[in-house]
Coordinates of C-alpha atoms in Angstrom, one line a residue:
Chain A
X29 CA -30.0 -3.4 32.4
X30 CA -33.3 -2.3 30.0
X31 CA -33.8 -3.6 27.0
X32 CA -31.0 -2.0 24.4
X33 CA -32.1 0.3 21.8
X34 CA -30.3 -0.2 17.9
X35 CA -26.6 0.7 18.3
X36 CA -25.1 2.7 15.3
X37 CA -21.0 2.4 15.4
X38 CA -19.3 4.1 13.2
X39 CA -15.7 3.0 12.1
X40 CA -14.0 6.0 10.3
X41 CA -11.0 4.3 9.6
X42 CA -11.6 0.5 8.3
X43 CA -9.4 -2.0 7.3
X44 CA -9.2 -5.6 6.1
X45 CA -7.5 -7.0 9.0
X46 CA -5.0 -9.9 7.3
X47 CA -3.8 -12.1 9.8
X48 CA -0.4 -14.8 8.5
X49 CA 0.4 -17.8 10.4
X50 CA 4.2 -18.3 10.4
X51 CA 6.3 -20.7 11.7
X52 CA 8.2 -18.4 13.5
X53 CA 8.6 -14.5 12.9
X54 CA 12.1 -13.4 11.8
X55 CA 13.3 -10.1 10.6
X56 CA 15.7 -8.9 7.3
X57 CA 14.5 -12.7 5.5
X58 CA 11.5 -14.7 3.8
X59 CA 9.4 -15.8 5.8
X60 CA 6.4 -18.3 4.3
X61 CA 3.4 -17.7 5.2
X62 CA 1.6 -20.6 6.4
X63 CA -2.0 -19.8 6.1
X64 CA -3.7 -16.2 5.4
X65 CA -7.1 -15.2 7.1
X66 CA -8.8 -11.8 5.6
X67 CA -11.5 -10.1 7.7
X68 CA -13.4 -7.1 7.7
X69 CA -12.1 -5.3 10.8
X70 CA -11.3 -1.6 12.4
X71 CA -11.9 -1.3 16.3
X72 CA -15.8 -0.1 15.7
X73 CA -16.2 -3.3 13.3
X74 CA -15.4 -5.3 16.2
X75 CA -17.3 -3.7 18.5
X76 CA -20.2 -4.5 16.3
X77 CA -19.3 -8.0 16.3
X78 CA -19.6 -8.6 19.7
X79 CA -22.8 -6.5 20.0
X80 CA -24.3 -8.6 17.6
X81 CA -23.1 -12.1 19.1
X82 CA -24.9 -10.5 22.9
X83 CA -27.9 -10.2 20.9
X84 CA -28.0 -6.4 21.0
X85 CA -29.1 -4.5 17.5
X86 CA -26.2 -3.2 16.0
X87 CA -25.4 -1.8 12.6
X88 CA -21.8 -0.6 11.8
X89 CA -21.0 2.5 9.2
X90 CA -17.9 3.3 7.4
X91 CA -16.9 4.7 4.4
X92 CA -15.3 1.8 1.8
X93 CA -13.3 2.2 -1.3
X94 CA -11.6 0.4 -3.9
X95 CA -11.2 -3.4 -4.7
X96 CA -10.7 -4.0 -1.0
X97 CA -13.2 -1.9 0.3
X98 CA -15.8 -3.7 -2.3
X99 CA -14.6 -7.3 -0.6
X100 CA -15.0 -5.3 2.6
X101 CA -18.4 -4.4 2.2
X102 CA -19.6 -8.0 0.5
X103 CA -18.1 -9.7 3.9
X104 CA -19.3 -7.2 6.3
X105 CA -22.7 -7.7 5.1
X106 CA -22.2 -11.6 5.6
X107 CA -21.6 -11.0 9.1
X108 CA -23.7 -7.9 10.8
X109 CA -25.5 -4.9 9.8
X110 CA -23.5 -2.6 8.0
X111 CA -24.0 0.8 6.2
X112 CA -20.8 1.0 3.9
X113 CA -20.3 4.9 2.6
X114 CA -18.9 4.4 -0.9
X115 CA -15.8 6.5 -1.5
X116 CA -13.0 7.0 -4.2
X117 CA -10.5 5.7 -1.3
X118 CA -9.1 2.3 -1.2
X119 CA -9.7 0.8 2.0
X120 CA -7.1 0.1 4.1
X121 CA -5.3 -2.8 5.2
X122 CA -3.6 -4.1 8.4
X123 CA -1.4 -7.0 8.3
X124 CA -0.9 -8.9 11.8
X125 CA 2.0 -12.1 12.0
X126 CA 1.3 -14.5 14.1
X127 CA 4.0 -17.3 15.3
X128 CA 1.1 -18.7 17.8
X129 CA 3.9 -18.6 20.2
X130 CA 5.3 -15.2 20.7
X131 CA 2.9 -12.0 20.7
X132 CA 2.0 -11.0 16.9
X133 CA 3.2 -8.1 14.8
X134 CA 0.6 -5.7 13.5
X135 CA 1.5 -3.6 10.7
X136 CA -1.2 -1.1 10.2
X137 CA -1.6 1.1 7.5
X138 CA -2.5 4.6 8.3
X139 CA -5.3 5.0 5.3
X140 CA -5.7 7.8 3.0
X141 CA -7.6 10.8 3.6
X142 CA -11.6 11.2 2.8
X143 CA -13.2 13.6 0.8
X144 CA -15.2 16.3 2.7
X145 CA -18.2 14.7 0.8
X146 CA -17.6 11.2 2.4
X147 CA -17.6 12.6 5.7
X148 CA -20.8 14.5 4.9
X149 CA -23.1 11.3 3.7
X150 CA -20.8 9.2 7.0
X151 CA -22.7 12.2 9.2
X152 CA -25.8 11.9 7.4
X153 CA -26.0 8.2 8.3
X154 CA -25.4 8.7 11.9
X155 CA -28.5 11.3 11.3
X156 CA -30.9 8.4 10.1
X157 CA -30.1 6.1 12.1
X158 CA -29.4 6.8 15.4
X159 CA -32.5 6.2 17.9
X160 CA -33.7 8.2 20.5
X161 CA -32.2 6.4 24.0
X162 CA -30.2 4.6 22.0
X163 CA -26.1 4.9 21.6
X164 CA -23.8 5.9 18.4
X165 CA -20.1 4.8 19.1
X166 CA -17.5 6.4 17.4
X167 CA -14.3 3.7 17.6
X168 CA -10.6 3.8 16.5
X169 CA -8.4 6.0 14.4
X170 CA -8.5 8.6 12.0
X171 CA -7.8 9.1 8.9
X172 CA -5.0 11.3 8.1
X173 CA -6.3 15.0 7.4
X174 CA -9.5 14.5 8.7
X175 CA -11.1 17.7 9.5
X176 CA -10.8 18.2 13.4
X177 CA -14.9 18.8 13.9
X178 CA -15.7 15.6 12.4
X179 CA -16.2 14.1 15.6
X180 CA -18.1 16.9 16.8
X181 CA -20.4 16.6 13.8
X182 CA -21.0 12.7 14.9
X183 CA -21.4 13.9 18.8
X184 CA -24.0 16.6 17.3
X185 CA -25.7 14.1 14.9
X186 CA -26.6 11.6 17.9
X187 CA -27.2 14.1 20.1
X188 CA -29.8 15.6 17.7
X189 CA -31.5 12.5 17.3
X190 CA -31.8 11.9 21.0
X191 CA -29.0 9.3 21.3
X192 CA -25.8 8.9 23.7
X193 CA -22.6 9.2 22.5
X194 CA -19.4 6.7 23.2
X195 CA -15.7 7.9 21.4
X196 CA -12.9 5.2 21.5
X197 CA -10.3 7.1 19.8
X198 CA -6.7 8.6 20.8
X199 CA -5.1 12.2 20.8
X200 CA -6.8 15.0 19.3
X201 CA -9.6 13.4 18.4
X202 CA -10.6 12.2 22.1
X203 CA -10.2 16.0 23.5
X204 CA -12.3 17.0 20.8
X205 CA -14.7 14.1 21.7
X206 CA -14.5 15.5 25.5
X207 CA -15.0 19.2 24.2
X208 CA -18.3 18.1 22.5
X209 CA -19.5 16.7 25.7
X210 CA -19.4 12.7 24.4
X211 CA -21.4 11.2 26.9
X212 CA -19.2 8.3 27.1
X213 CA -15.2 8.2 26.6
X214 CA -13.1 4.4 26.7
X215 CA -10.0 4.9 25.8
X216 CA -6.8 2.7 27.6
X217 CA -4.8 4.0 30.1
X218 CA -1.7 5.0 27.8
X219 CA -4.7 6.9 25.9
X220 CA -5.4 9.0 28.7
X221 CA -2.3 9.7 29.8
X222 CA -1.1 10.5 26.4
X223 CA -4.1 13.3 25.2
X224 CA -3.9 15.1 28.1
X225 CA -0.1 15.0 29.3
X226 CA -1.5 14.2 32.6
X227 CA 1.1 11.7 34.3
X228 CA -1.3 9.8 36.6
X229 CA -4.3 7.9 35.0
X230 CA -6.9 9.7 37.4
X231 CA -5.3 12.7 36.8
X232 CA -6.2 12.0 33.1
X233 CA -9.3 10.9 33.7
X234 CA -10.2 13.9 35.1
X235 CA -8.9 16.6 32.6
X236 CA -11.6 14.7 29.9
X237 CA -14.6 15.5 32.3
X238 CA -13.4 18.8 33.0
X239 CA -12.6 19.4 29.1
X240 CA -16.9 18.5 28.8
X241 CA -17.4 14.4 28.7
X242 CA -20.0 13.2 30.4
X243 CA -17.9 9.7 31.7
X244 CA -15.0 8.1 31.3
X245 CA -14.1 4.6 31.3
X246 CA -10.6 3.4 31.4
X247 CA -9.2 -0.3 30.2
X248 CA -6.1 -1.0 32.5
X249 CA -5.7 -4.1 30.6
X250 CA -4.9 -6.8 33.5
X251 CA -5.5 -4.1 36.3
X252 CA -9.5 -4.2 35.3
X253 CA -11.3 -0.9 34.6
X254 CA -11.8 2.7 36.1
X255 CA -14.4 4.9 36.0
X256 CA -16.0 7.9 36.8
X257 CA -18.4 10.6 35.7
X258 CA -18.6 14.1 35.1
X259 CA -21.4 14.6 38.3
X260 CA -18.6 12.8 40.5
X261 CA -19.7 8.7 40.5
X262 CA -16.8 6.6 40.9
X263 CA -15.9 2.9 40.4
X264 CA -13.7 0.2 39.6
X265 CA -13.7 -3.2 38.4
X266 CA -11.0 -5.7 38.8
X267 CA -10.2 -8.4 35.2
X268 CA -11.3 -11.1 35.4
X269 CA -8.8 -13.5 36.8
X270 CA -7.1 -16.6 35.7
X271 CA -7.6 -15.8 31.8
X272 CA -4.9 -15.8 29.0
X273 CA -5.4 -15.6 25.6
X274 CA -5.2 -13.1 22.7
X275 CA -5.5 -9.5 24.1
X276 CA -6.1 -8.0 20.8
X277 CA -9.6 -6.9 20.7
X278 CA -10.3 -7.1 24.5
X279 CA -11.1 -3.3 24.4
X280 CA -13.7 -3.5 21.6
X281 CA -15.2 -6.6 23.4
X282 CA -15.2 -4.2 26.7
X283 CA -17.2 -1.6 24.8
X284 CA -19.7 -4.0 23.6
X285 CA -20.4 -5.4 26.9
X286 CA -20.5 -1.9 28.5
X287 CA -23.2 -0.9 25.8
X288 CA -25.4 -3.9 26.7
X289 CA -25.3 -3.4 30.3
X290 CA -26.2 0.4 30.0
X291 CA -28.8 -0.7 27.3
X292 CA -31.2 2.4 27.9
X293 CA -29.7 3.9 30.5
X294 CA -27.8 7.3 31.2
X295 CA -24.1 6.4 32.5
X296 CA -25.0 7.2 36.6
X297 CA -24.1 5.8 39.9
X298 CA -26.4 3.3 39.4
X299 CA -25.5 2.1 36.2
X300 CA -21.7 2.0 36.6
X301 CA -21.0 -0.7 38.5
X302 CA -22.8 -3.3 36.8
X303 CA -22.2 -2.0 33.8
X304 CA -18.1 -1.9 34.1
X305 CA -18.9 -5.4 35.5
X306 CA -20.2 -7.1 32.3
X307 CA -17.1 -5.3 30.1
X308 CA -14.6 -6.9 31.8
X309 CA -16.5 -10.2 31.5
X310 CA -17.3 -9.6 28.1
X311 CA -13.7 -8.7 27.4
X312 CA -12.4 -11.7 29.1
X313 CA -14.6 -13.8 26.7
X314 CA -12.4 -12.2 23.7
X315 CA -9.3 -12.9 25.9
X316 CA -10.3 -17.1 25.6
X317 CA -11.8 -16.7 22.1
X318 CA -9.7 -18.4 19.0
X319 CA -10.1 -15.6 16.7
X320 CA -9.0 -11.9 18.0
X321 CA -11.8 -9.8 19.0
X322 CA -14.8 -12.7 18.9
X323 CA -16.3 -13.2 22.4
X324 CA -18.3 -16.7 22.5
X325 CA -21.5 -15.8 25.0
X326 CA -21.6 -19.2 26.3
X327 CA -19.0 -18.8 28.3
X328 CA -19.9 -15.3 29.7
X329 CA -22.1 -16.7 33.0
X330 CA -19.1 -19.3 33.5
X331 CA -16.4 -16.0 33.9
X332 CA -19.0 -13.8 36.0
X333 CA -19.0 -15.9 38.3
X334 CA -15.3 -16.0 39.1
X335 CA -15.6 -12.6 40.0
X336 CA -16.2 -10.7 43.3
X337 CA -19.5 -9.1 44.1
X338 CA -19.1 -5.6 42.8
X339 CA -17.7 -2.7 44.4
X340 CA -20.2 -0.4 46.0
X341 CA -20.6 2.4 43.6
X342 CA -19.8 5.2 45.7
X343 CA -22.5 8.2 44.3
X344 CA -20.4 11.4 45.5
X345 CA -22.8 13.7 43.8
X346 CA -25.1 12.6 46.9
X347 CA -22.9 13.3 49.7
X348 CA -23.7 16.5 51.6
Chain B
X185 CA 22.6 -9.5 -31.3
X186 CA 20.4 -9.7 -33.3
X187 CA 17.0 -8.1 -33.2
X188 CA 14.7 -10.0 -30.2
X189 CA 11.4 -10.9 -31.1
X190 CA 8.5 -11.1 -28.9
X191 CA 9.3 -12.9 -25.5
X192 CA 6.2 -14.8 -23.6
X193 CA 6.6 -14.3 -20.1
X194 CA 4.3 -16.8 -17.7
X195 CA 4.0 -15.8 -14.1
X196 CA 1.9 -19.1 -12.8
X197 CA 1.9 -17.7 -9.0
X198 CA 1.8 -14.0 -9.6
X199 CA 1.4 -11.9 -6.5
X200 CA -0.2 -7.8 -5.4
X201 CA 3.7 -6.7 -4.0
X202 CA 3.3 -4.3 -1.1
X203 CA 5.7 -2.7 0.2
X204 CA 5.4 -1.1 3.8
X205 CA 7.9 1.3 4.9
X206 CA 8.6 1.7 8.6
X207 CA 10.4 3.5 10.8
X208 CA 12.1 0.1 12.7
X209 CA 11.4 -2.9 12.3
X210 CA 10.2 -4.7 15.6
X211 CA 8.5 -8.1 16.1
X212 CA 5.8 -8.6 18.5
X213 CA 4.9 -5.0 18.3
X214 CA 2.3 -2.6 16.9
X215 CA 4.7 -1.0 13.9
X216 CA 3.0 2.3 12.1
X217 CA 3.3 2.1 8.4
X218 CA 4.7 5.3 6.9
X219 CA 4.3 4.7 3.0
X220 CA 2.3 1.9 1.4
X221 CA 3.3 0.9 -2.3
X222 CA 1.4 -1.5 -4.3
X223 CA 2.6 -2.8 -7.3
X224 CA 1.7 -5.9 -9.6
X225 CA 4.3 -8.8 -9.1
X226 CA 5.9 -12.0 -9.5
X227 CA 8.8 -13.1 -11.2
X228 CA 7.9 -13.0 -14.6
X229 CA 5.9 -9.8 -13.8
X230 CA 9.3 -8.1 -12.8
X231 CA 11.0 -9.6 -16.2
X232 CA 8.4 -8.4 -18.1
X233 CA 8.7 -4.9 -16.6
X234 CA 12.8 -5.0 -17.4
X235 CA 12.3 -6.5 -21.5
X236 CA 10.0 -3.6 -21.8
X237 CA 12.3 -0.5 -20.3
X238 CA 15.2 -2.4 -22.7
X239 CA 13.1 -1.7 -25.9
X240 CA 12.7 -5.8 -26.1
X241 CA 8.7 -6.7 -26.9
X242 CA 7.1 -8.8 -24.1
X243 CA 3.9 -9.9 -23.0
X244 CA 3.1 -10.7 -20.0
X245 CA 1.0 -13.5 -19.2
X246 CA -0.5 -14.4 -15.9
X247 CA -4.0 -16.4 -14.3
X248 CA -5.5 -13.5 -11.8
X249 CA -8.6 -13.7 -9.7
X250 CA -10.8 -11.6 -6.9
X251 CA -10.8 -8.0 -6.1
X252 CA -6.9 -8.0 -5.8
X253 CA -6.7 -9.7 -9.2
X254 CA -8.5 -7.3 -11.4
X255 CA -6.6 -4.4 -9.8
X256 CA -3.7 -6.1 -10.5
X257 CA -4.8 -6.7 -14.1
X258 CA -6.1 -3.0 -14.4
X259 CA -2.6 -1.8 -13.0
X260 CA -0.2 -4.1 -14.6
X261 CA -1.9 -2.9 -18.0
X262 CA -1.2 0.4 -17.8
X263 CA 2.9 -0.5 -17.6
X264 CA 3.3 -3.4 -20.0
X265 CA 1.5 -5.4 -22.6
X266 CA -0.2 -8.4 -20.7
X267 CA -2.4 -11.2 -21.4
X268 CA -4.6 -11.8 -17.4
X269 CA -6.5 -15.3 -18.2
X270 CA -9.1 -14.9 -15.3
X271 CA -9.4 -17.1 -12.7
X272 CA -11.8 -17.9 -9.7
X273 CA -9.1 -17.9 -7.0
X274 CA -7.9 -14.5 -5.8
X275 CA -4.3 -13.2 -6.3
X276 CA -2.2 -13.5 -3.5
X277 CA -0.5 -10.5 -2.1
X278 CA 3.4 -10.3 -0.6
X279 CA 4.3 -7.9 1.7
X280 CA 7.7 -6.7 2.5
X281 CA 8.3 -4.7 5.2
X282 CA 11.5 -1.8 4.4
X283 CA 13.1 0.1 7.2
X284 CA 15.9 1.6 4.5
X285 CA 18.5 0.4 6.8
X286 CA 18.6 -3.2 7.4
X287 CA 17.4 -5.9 4.7
X288 CA 13.5 -6.1 4.4
X289 CA 11.4 -8.7 5.6
X290 CA 9.1 -10.3 3.2
X291 CA 6.0 -12.5 4.1
X292 CA 5.0 -14.1 1.0
X293 CA 1.7 -15.8 0.5
X294 CA 1.9 -19.0 -1.2
X295 CA -1.2 -18.2 -3.2
X296 CA -4.4 -20.8 -4.1
X297 CA -4.4 -24.0 -6.0
X298 CA -5.7 -23.3 -9.7
X299 CA -8.7 -25.3 -11.3
X300 CA -7.3 -27.2 -14.0
X301 CA -9.1 -24.9 -17.2
X302 CA -7.2 -22.5 -15.6
X303 CA -4.0 -24.1 -16.4
X304 CA -5.0 -24.8 -19.9
X305 CA -6.0 -21.4 -20.8
X306 CA -2.5 -20.1 -20.0
X307 CA -1.0 -23.2 -22.2
X308 CA -3.4 -21.7 -24.8
X309 CA -2.4 -18.6 -24.6
X310 CA 1.6 -19.6 -24.9
X311 CA 0.5 -21.4 -27.7
X312 CA -1.8 -18.1 -29.2
X313 CA 1.2 -15.7 -28.6
X314 CA 4.8 -17.9 -28.9
X315 CA 6.5 -16.8 -32.2
X316 CA 9.1 -19.1 -34.2
X317 CA 12.3 -17.8 -33.1
X318 CA 11.4 -15.9 -29.8
X319 CA 11.3 -16.7 -26.3
X320 CA 9.0 -18.0 -23.6
X321 CA 9.6 -17.6 -20.1
X322 CA 8.3 -19.5 -17.2
X323 CA 9.1 -17.8 -13.9
X324 CA 8.5 -18.0 -10.2
X325 CA 6.8 -20.5 -8.1
X326 CA 4.0 -22.5 -8.7
X327 CA 0.5 -22.0 -6.5
X328 CA -0.2 -25.1 -4.2
X329 CA -1.3 -28.0 -5.5
X330 CA -0.5 -27.4 -9.1
X331 CA -0.2 -30.2 -11.9
X332 CA 3.2 -31.4 -12.1
X333 CA 3.2 -31.8 -15.8
X334 CA 2.4 -27.9 -16.2
X335 CA 6.1 -27.4 -16.7
X336 CA 6.6 -29.7 -19.1
X337 CA 2.9 -28.8 -21.3
X338 CA 4.5 -25.4 -21.2
X339 CA 7.6 -26.0 -22.7
X340 CA 5.7 -28.4 -25.1
X341 CA 3.6 -25.7 -26.5
X342 CA 6.8 -23.3 -27.2
X343 CA 8.3 -25.6 -29.1
X344 CA 5.4 -26.8 -31.0
X345 CA 5.1 -22.7 -31.8
X346 CA 8.8 -22.6 -32.3
X347 CA 9.9 -20.5 -29.3
X348 CA 13.2 -21.5 -27.3
X349 CA 12.1 -21.8 -23.3
X350 CA 13.8 -20.0 -20.4
X351 CA 12.5 -21.7 -16.6
X352 CA 13.6 -19.3 -13.7
X353 CA 11.8 -21.8 -10.5
X354 CA 13.3 -24.2 -7.9
X355 CA 12.4 -27.6 -6.4
X356 CA 10.7 -30.2 -8.4
X357 CA 9.2 -28.0 -11.3
X358 CA 13.2 -26.8 -12.0
X359 CA 13.8 -30.6 -12.4
X360 CA 10.7 -31.3 -14.5
X361 CA 11.7 -28.3 -16.4
X362 CA 15.1 -30.2 -17.3
X363 CA 13.4 -33.4 -18.0
X364 CA 10.9 -31.1 -20.6
X365 CA 14.1 -30.3 -22.5
X366 CA 13.5 -26.3 -21.7
X367 CA 16.5 -24.4 -23.7
X368 CA 17.7 -22.5 -20.5
X369 CA 17.5 -22.7 -16.9
X370 CA 18.4 -19.8 -14.7
X371 CA 18.3 -21.0 -10.8
X372 CA 20.7 -19.3 -8.2
X373 CA 22.9 -21.5 -6.7
X374 CA 20.7 -22.7 -3.5
X375 CA 18.0 -23.3 -6.0
X376 CA 20.4 -25.4 -8.4
X377 CA 21.9 -27.7 -5.0
X378 CA 18.6 -27.7 -4.0
X379 CA 17.0 -29.1 -7.1
X380 CA 19.7 -31.8 -7.7
X381 CA 20.7 -32.5 -4.2
X382 CA 24.3 -31.8 -5.1
X383 CA 26.5 -30.3 -2.9
X384 CA 28.6 -28.6 -5.4
X385 CA 27.1 -25.9 -8.0
X386 CA 29.0 -27.1 -11.1
X387 CA 27.7 -31.0 -10.2
X388 CA 24.3 -29.2 -9.9
X389 CA 24.5 -27.8 -13.3
X390 CA 25.8 -30.7 -14.6
X391 CA 22.8 -33.0 -13.1
X392 CA 20.6 -30.5 -14.7
X393 CA 21.9 -30.7 -18.1
X394 CA 21.7 -34.4 -17.5
X395 CA 18.4 -34.5 -17.4
X396 CA 17.6 -32.9 -20.4
X397 CA 18.1 -28.8 -20.0
X398 CA 19.6 -27.5 -23.1
X399 CA 21.7 -24.8 -21.2
X400 CA 22.2 -23.5 -17.4
X401 CA 23.0 -20.4 -16.2
X402 CA 23.0 -19.9 -12.1
X403 CA 23.4 -16.5 -10.6
X404 CA 25.7 -16.7 -7.9
X405 CA 24.8 -13.1 -6.2
X406 CA 28.1 -10.6 -6.1
X407 CA 30.2 -13.9 -7.3
X408 CA 28.4 -12.9 -10.7
X409 CA 27.4 -15.6 -12.8
X410 CA 28.2 -19.6 -14.1
X411 CA 26.8 -20.8 -17.4
X412 CA 27.3 -24.8 -19.3
X413 CA 25.4 -25.8 -22.1
X414 CA 24.4 -29.6 -23.2
X415 CA 27.1 -29.2 -25.9
X416 CA 30.1 -28.4 -23.5
X417 CA 30.3 -24.8 -23.7
X418 CA 31.2 -22.5 -20.4
X419 CA 31.1 -19.4 -19.3
X420 CA 31.3 -17.5 -16.2
X421 CA 30.9 -13.5 -15.8
X422 CA 32.0 -11.6 -13.0
X423 CA 29.5 -9.3 -11.1
X424 CA 29.6 -5.4 -11.9
X425 CA 32.4 -4.3 -8.9
X426 CA 31.2 -1.4 -6.7
X427 CA 27.5 -1.8 -6.4
X428 CA 25.3 -1.6 -3.7
X429 CA 21.9 -1.4 -3.1
X430 CA 18.6 -3.6 -3.2
X431 CA 19.4 -6.9 -4.5
X432 CA 15.6 -7.9 -4.5
X433 CA 14.9 -8.5 -8.4
X434 CA 18.1 -8.3 -9.6
X435 CA 18.0 -12.2 -11.2
X436 CA 15.1 -11.2 -12.6
X437 CA 16.8 -8.0 -14.5
X438 CA 19.1 -10.7 -14.9
X439 CA 17.6 -12.6 -16.7
X440 CA 15.9 -9.9 -18.9
X441 CA 19.4 -9.0 -20.0
X442 CA 20.2 -12.3 -21.1
X443 CA 17.2 -12.8 -23.4
X444 CA 18.2 -9.1 -24.8
X445 CA 21.6 -10.3 -25.3
X446 CA 21.0 -13.5 -26.9
X447 CA 17.8 -12.4 -29.1
X448 CA 17.1 -14.7 -31.7
X449 CA 20.4 -16.6 -31.1
X450 CA 20.5 -20.1 -29.6
X451 CA 22.8 -20.8 -26.4
X452 CA 25.8 -21.1 -27.8
X453 CA 29.5 -20.6 -27.2
X454 CA 29.4 -17.4 -29.1
X455 CA 26.3 -15.9 -27.7
X456 CA 26.9 -17.3 -23.8
X457 CA 29.6 -14.9 -22.8
X458 CA 28.0 -11.5 -23.9
X459 CA 24.6 -12.6 -22.7
X460 CA 26.4 -13.1 -19.3
X461 CA 27.9 -9.9 -19.7
X462 CA 24.8 -8.4 -20.3
X463 CA 22.4 -10.3 -17.7
X464 CA 25.2 -8.8 -14.8
X465 CA 25.0 -5.2 -16.3
X466 CA 21.0 -4.9 -16.0
X467 CA 21.5 -7.0 -13.0
X468 CA 23.6 -4.2 -11.5
X469 CA 21.5 -1.6 -12.9
X470 CA 18.4 -3.4 -10.9
X471 CA 20.4 -3.0 -7.5
X472 CA 21.1 0.5 -8.0
X473 CA 17.7 1.2 -8.7
X474 CA 15.6 2.9 -5.9
X475 CA 12.2 0.7 -7.0
X476 CA 13.2 -3.1 -6.2
X477 CA 13.4 -4.6 -9.4
X478 CA 13.5 -1.6 -12.2
X479 CA 16.3 -1.1 -14.2
X480 CA 17.4 2.8 -15.4
X481 CA 18.7 1.7 -19.2
X482 CA 20.6 5.2 -19.2
X483 CA 22.9 3.6 -16.4
X484 CA 23.8 0.3 -18.3
X485 CA 26.5 1.4 -20.5
X486 CA 28.1 3.5 -17.4
X487 CA 28.1 -0.2 -15.7
X488 CA 29.4 -2.0 -18.3
X489 CA 32.8 0.0 -18.8
X490 CA 33.1 -1.1 -15.2
X491 CA 33.4 -4.8 -16.1
X492 CA 36.9 -6.4 -17.7
X493 CA 36.6 -7.7 -20.8
X494 CA 34.7 -11.0 -21.6
X495 CA 36.8 -14.5 -20.9
X496 CA 36.6 -16.4 -23.6
X497 CA 34.1 -18.9 -24.3
X498 CA 35.6 -22.3 -23.7
X499 CA 33.6 -23.9 -27.0
X500 CA 34.6 -27.7 -26.0
X501 CA 32.5 -29.4 -28.2
X502 CA 34.7 -28.3 -30.6
X503 CA 37.9 -29.7 -29.6
X504 CA 39.8 -32.8 -30.5

């Protein structure tokens, strides 16, 4: 593990994440909300929070607009390093309804289309902030009607600055990231299968590599992580055993763990196994956290100790 | 019916009402929101909208705060005459989840306590805006920790200005309104029973009159309206038959219809029956409306024609 350079995390479709605590989830009735928590959210924002908690320099880049966006920018800026690109489009909201007994219900607004000049400014910020040897992350959904070339532009701006790019999204933008030769894709198993049309997750990974991705790490929840690179390296990592709690945000924590472990290293046979192990440990910390997506660095060593020694990386590109 | 003077409508606990249209309501899953509608809400705001649509001069008075409050004030001011009292406390949100097939689920935030000086300013606005012979309406819930004397202060300010007061709330504030000698209370049947502890709605009405209310109109949904006055007048009004749709806001529309019909008249044996009839007709228009709580004046005559002639008011105070 080398000292990580600054990670630039782009969240194209940020949200004000609202959690309503209720006594009981019911349909078709008036449900009294006992307690309301609001915080700036979106997958990339969660990644930035965990990176910051891990001591990795990170900056969150996202468009914000309207009254919700003003609150978002002020509140996020108090927590992490953030660059908010002003937009005439209001920042969306998600509402999670949590009875602390059954699984929360999440209502996810789709967001509104952003004008082209906002995307120009977001790409410009990536060009300005990305550092040689560092990482750029593009994480989460895209707003409706986002131009298909946005992901390719973000990858190109990052590569132009000498940075590597991790893309964590789904559907057509995931394929676009592969075709733009993103260095690392981190879909979950459903997203990998759905974007490629492959029934089997390993076939889906191979499809993404064939499209042009440098490497793919697939999260399979309790079944752990699976990774392959375009050069033929492969690794698997079991999830930390005996961990239960709130899985919301565990994937974003895993992404932060991956980047912390990779540091300035390329994704290779040598770097992959320890990076997956760290991803599994940080994800487990997020599952244990009272606040969805947070990860307490103090519990990481104990979680790591629960894991078996990492399986050997199989550097198939070095085989005869 | 006389020409109505300006109605001052106080909403102590306004909200940004958000409606999420979804394909299907489900618990414990991520539900994609197809369409988002936001509008300024709270029972008194709904009353003001319907009064304005009916051509009755009305002004909405409420505390607003935070980014949501700024949006609320700007948006409400575009629709109706409004006086927003600035507060350091953020305006709450309600979220209605609507699949257009089953009954919507409503998540109602309780709101936050308001500082005393905000209530002083709200009472001051009532004192300033109320007109002799006009009505003041106090409608909806109170924020948590609201001083118990707020309703009495609002009633006193209204009476001091020569106006009559209608209070539409529940629980202890409903009893406080009766004790403060509010001219008219408009609970629904559940609220009347719950506040008084009476099993029967007629006994609940008598309890509220005995506490000091001038008159009580109880809405019983599809069973229509029931009214009694402290002077012994009584009237009932059936709901308009054959009307189905969204009952949200129908009670607020009924309140607006009552006030339109009463105009500058006192609540009496003579004014009660036509006022209840108008309330039933405007409520039916609200049920038919695509937007919860709106009422299209163009449909009112047709709905009125569906009603039987009003039952005779029984002026028991004039009996020997």
